[in-house]
Short mmCIF file of C-alpha atoms in Angstrom, two decimals:
data_model
loop_
_atom_site.label_atom_id
_atom_site.label_comp_id
_atom_site.label_asym_id
_atom_site.label_seq_id
_atom_site.Cartn_x
_atom_site.Cartn_y
_atom_site.Cartn_z
CA MET C 1 -6.58 4.27 13.00
CA LEU C 2 -9.36 6.15 11.24
CA GLU C 3 -11.82 8.02 13.45
CA VAL C 4 -14.88 9.77 12.11
CA GLU C 5 -18.06 11.16 13.66
CA ILE C 6 -21.10 10.11 11.63
CA PRO C 7 -24.29 11.98 12.56
CA GLY C 8 -26.90 9.46 13.65
CA ARG C 9 -24.30 6.68 13.88
CA GLY C 10 -21.89 8.10 16.43
CA HIS C 11 -18.13 7.98 16.74
CA GLN C 12 -16.69 5.36 14.40
CA ILE C 13 -13.22 3.91 14.87
CA TYR C 14 -11.65 1.68 12.23
CA GLU C 15 -8.29 -0.08 12.52
CA ASN C 16 -8.36 -2.57 9.63
CA LEU C 17 -9.40 -2.55 6.00
CA ALA C 18 -10.22 -5.92 4.41
CA LEU C 19 -10.46 -5.97 0.64
CA ASP C 20 -11.38 -8.52 -1.97
CA PHE C 21 -9.02 -8.51 -4.96
CA ASN C 22 -10.63 -9.51 -8.27
CA GLY C 23 -13.61 -7.39 -9.23
CA THR C 24 -13.03 -5.11 -6.25
CA LEU C 25 -9.45 -3.81 -6.36
CA ALA C 26 -8.44 -5.42 -9.65
CA LEU C 27 -10.02 -5.93 -13.04
CA ASP C 28 -8.99 -9.13 -14.82
CA GLY C 29 -6.17 -9.51 -12.29
CA ALA C 30 -4.61 -6.05 -12.73
CA LEU C 31 -4.81 -2.97 -10.49
CA PRO C 32 -6.35 0.09 -12.17
CA THR C 33 -4.33 3.30 -12.24
CA GLY C 34 -4.58 5.16 -8.94
CA VAL C 35 -5.44 2.21 -6.67
CA ALA C 36 -1.85 1.60 -5.48
CA ARG C 37 -1.38 5.28 -4.61
CA ARG C 38 -4.58 5.28 -2.57
CA LEU C 39 -3.63 2.07 -0.76
CA ARG C 40 -0.25 3.51 0.20
CA ALA C 41 -1.96 6.63 1.54
CA LEU C 42 -4.43 4.57 3.59
CA SER C 43 -1.69 2.40 5.08
CA GLY C 44 -0.78 5.31 7.34
CA SER C 45 -4.07 5.01 9.20
CA LEU C 46 -5.34 1.46 8.61
CA VAL C 47 -3.83 -2.01 8.50
CA LEU C 48 -4.56 -3.25 4.97
CA HIS C 49 -5.58 -6.82 4.23
CA VAL C 50 -6.48 -8.46 0.94
CA VAL C 51 -8.37 -11.72 1.32
CA THR C 52 -9.04 -13.40 -2.01
CA ALA C 53 -9.61 -16.61 -3.93
CA ASP C 54 -7.17 -15.05 -6.46
CA THR C 55 -9.05 -16.18 -9.56
CA PHE C 56 -6.36 -14.95 -11.96
CA GLY C 57 -3.38 -15.91 -9.75
CA SER C 58 -2.05 -12.35 -9.91
CA ALA C 59 -2.68 -10.94 -6.43
CA ALA C 60 0.81 -11.53 -5.02
CA GLY C 61 2.53 -9.96 -8.02
CA SER C 62 0.13 -7.02 -8.25
CA LEU C 63 0.40 -6.22 -4.55
CA ALA C 64 4.11 -7.04 -4.05
CA ASP C 65 5.30 -3.49 -3.45
CA LEU C 66 2.32 -2.40 -1.35
CA PRO C 67 1.93 -2.38 2.47
CA ILE C 68 -0.73 -5.10 2.41
CA GLN C 69 -1.13 -8.41 4.18
CA LEU C 70 -2.31 -10.94 1.56
CA THR C 71 -4.39 -14.00 2.38
CA VAL C 72 -5.16 -16.34 -0.51
CA LEU C 73 -8.04 -18.69 0.21
CA GLY C 74 -8.05 -22.26 -1.00
CA PRO C 75 -11.04 -24.10 -2.36
CA GLY C 76 -13.94 -24.61 -0.02
CA PRO C 77 -16.39 -22.35 1.75
CA GLN C 78 -14.83 -18.99 0.91
CA ARG C 79 -17.82 -16.98 2.10
CA GLU C 80 -17.38 -18.42 5.58
CA ALA C 81 -13.60 -18.00 5.43
CA LYS C 82 -13.97 -14.29 4.63
CA ALA C 83 -16.57 -13.85 7.38
CA ASP C 84 -14.24 -15.59 9.87
CA PHE C 85 -11.37 -13.37 8.70
CA ILE C 86 -13.29 -10.16 9.42
CA GLU C 87 -14.33 -11.51 12.84
CA ARG C 88 -10.69 -12.24 13.73
CA LEU C 89 -9.78 -8.66 12.80
CA GLY C 90 -12.47 -7.31 15.13
CA ALA C 91 -15.48 -6.78 12.88
CA SER C 92 -16.79 -3.59 14.49
CA ARG C 93 -13.43 -1.85 13.92
CA ALA C 94 -13.01 -3.06 10.36
CA VAL C 95 -14.02 -1.76 6.97
CA ALA C 96 -14.70 -4.41 4.32
CA ILE C 97 -14.81 -3.77 0.58
CA GLY C 98 -15.92 -6.40 -1.91
CA ASN C 99 -18.21 -7.25 -4.80
CA GLY C 100 -18.67 -11.01 -5.08
CA SER C 101 -21.14 -13.36 -3.49
CA ASN C 102 -18.39 -14.71 -1.24
CA ASP C 103 -17.92 -11.16 0.16
CA ALA C 104 -21.50 -10.70 1.41
CA ALA C 105 -21.04 -11.97 4.97
CA MET C 106 -17.75 -10.09 5.34
CA LEU C 107 -19.44 -6.80 4.37
CA GLU C 108 -22.43 -7.49 6.57
CA GLN C 109 -20.32 -8.19 9.66
CA ALA C 110 -17.87 -5.33 9.25
CA GLY C 111 -18.34 -2.03 11.03
CA LEU C 112 -18.57 -0.53 7.54
CA GLY C 113 -19.26 -2.58 4.42
CA ILE C 114 -18.71 -1.08 0.97
CA VAL C 115 -19.70 -2.85 -2.24
CA VAL C 116 -17.99 -2.02 -5.53
CA LEU C 117 -20.16 -2.29 -8.64
CA GLY C 118 -17.26 -2.03 -11.11
CA SER C 119 -16.92 -3.55 -14.56
CA GLU C 120 -17.45 -7.03 -13.11
CA GLY C 121 -20.68 -6.01 -11.38
CA CYS C 122 -21.63 -7.20 -7.94
CA ALA C 123 -23.68 -10.00 -6.48
CA ARG C 124 -27.20 -9.06 -5.36
CA GLU C 125 -26.68 -10.47 -1.88
CA THR C 126 -23.48 -8.46 -1.48
CA LEU C 127 -25.23 -5.31 -2.62
CA LEU C 128 -27.90 -5.87 0.04
CA ALA C 129 -25.28 -6.60 2.73
CA ALA C 130 -23.37 -3.35 2.11
CA ASP C 131 -23.75 -0.05 3.94
CA ILE C 132 -22.52 1.94 0.93
CA VAL C 133 -22.46 1.27 -2.82
CA VAL C 134 -19.73 2.80 -5.02
CA PRO C 135 -18.87 2.52 -8.72
CA ASP C 136 -15.21 1.53 -8.37
CA ALA C 137 -12.27 0.85 -6.04
CA GLU C 138 -10.94 4.37 -6.33
CA THR C 139 -14.20 5.83 -5.05
CA ALA C 140 -14.33 3.31 -2.19
CA LEU C 141 -10.81 4.16 -1.07
CA ASP C 142 -11.45 7.89 -1.43
CA LEU C 143 -14.33 7.61 1.07
CA LEU C 144 -11.74 6.55 3.64
CA LEU C 145 -9.09 9.03 2.54
CA MET C 146 -11.58 11.92 2.63
CA PRO C 147 -13.90 11.08 5.55
CA ASP C 148 -16.18 14.07 4.88
CA ARG C 149 -17.41 12.10 1.87
CA LEU C 150 -18.15 9.18 4.15
CA VAL C 151 -20.06 11.49 6.51
CA ALA C 152 -22.09 12.93 3.62
CA THR C 153 -23.07 9.48 2.39
CA TRP C 154 -23.62 7.52 5.59
CA ARG C 155 -25.18 10.01 8.02
CA ARG C 156 -28.77 9.41 9.06
#
């Protein structure tokens, strides 16, 4: 569990972290250096979930040695599937991180939604649904590993 006091927002409690894979955690299907280390560190305080369409078919292999629960979505309404996933986790106690159009509702419903701009960019609607915008996965994960950064960014 991650607990943090955010001035103007109150006491925040997060239990789950839901992440998109391609464009968010991975670039062209591969994890950048430093992401795995950060995920391992976060697994001590949050239950980690990756929910993805797995465009490159590499999520299972890339995440095999990490403490992550992987959900690969089939074809169909992925935006709705990701939104339903975050609701099942308990949206108010979940952090969601994504970049694609199909991540917008997940970020909007989560207690904290973070959009990653990254090399792939991000969808406009996802940018508008997010609470915080970051340049890459490492920065997003560091906000949770070093909550004072989260306080500095998100306080009112």
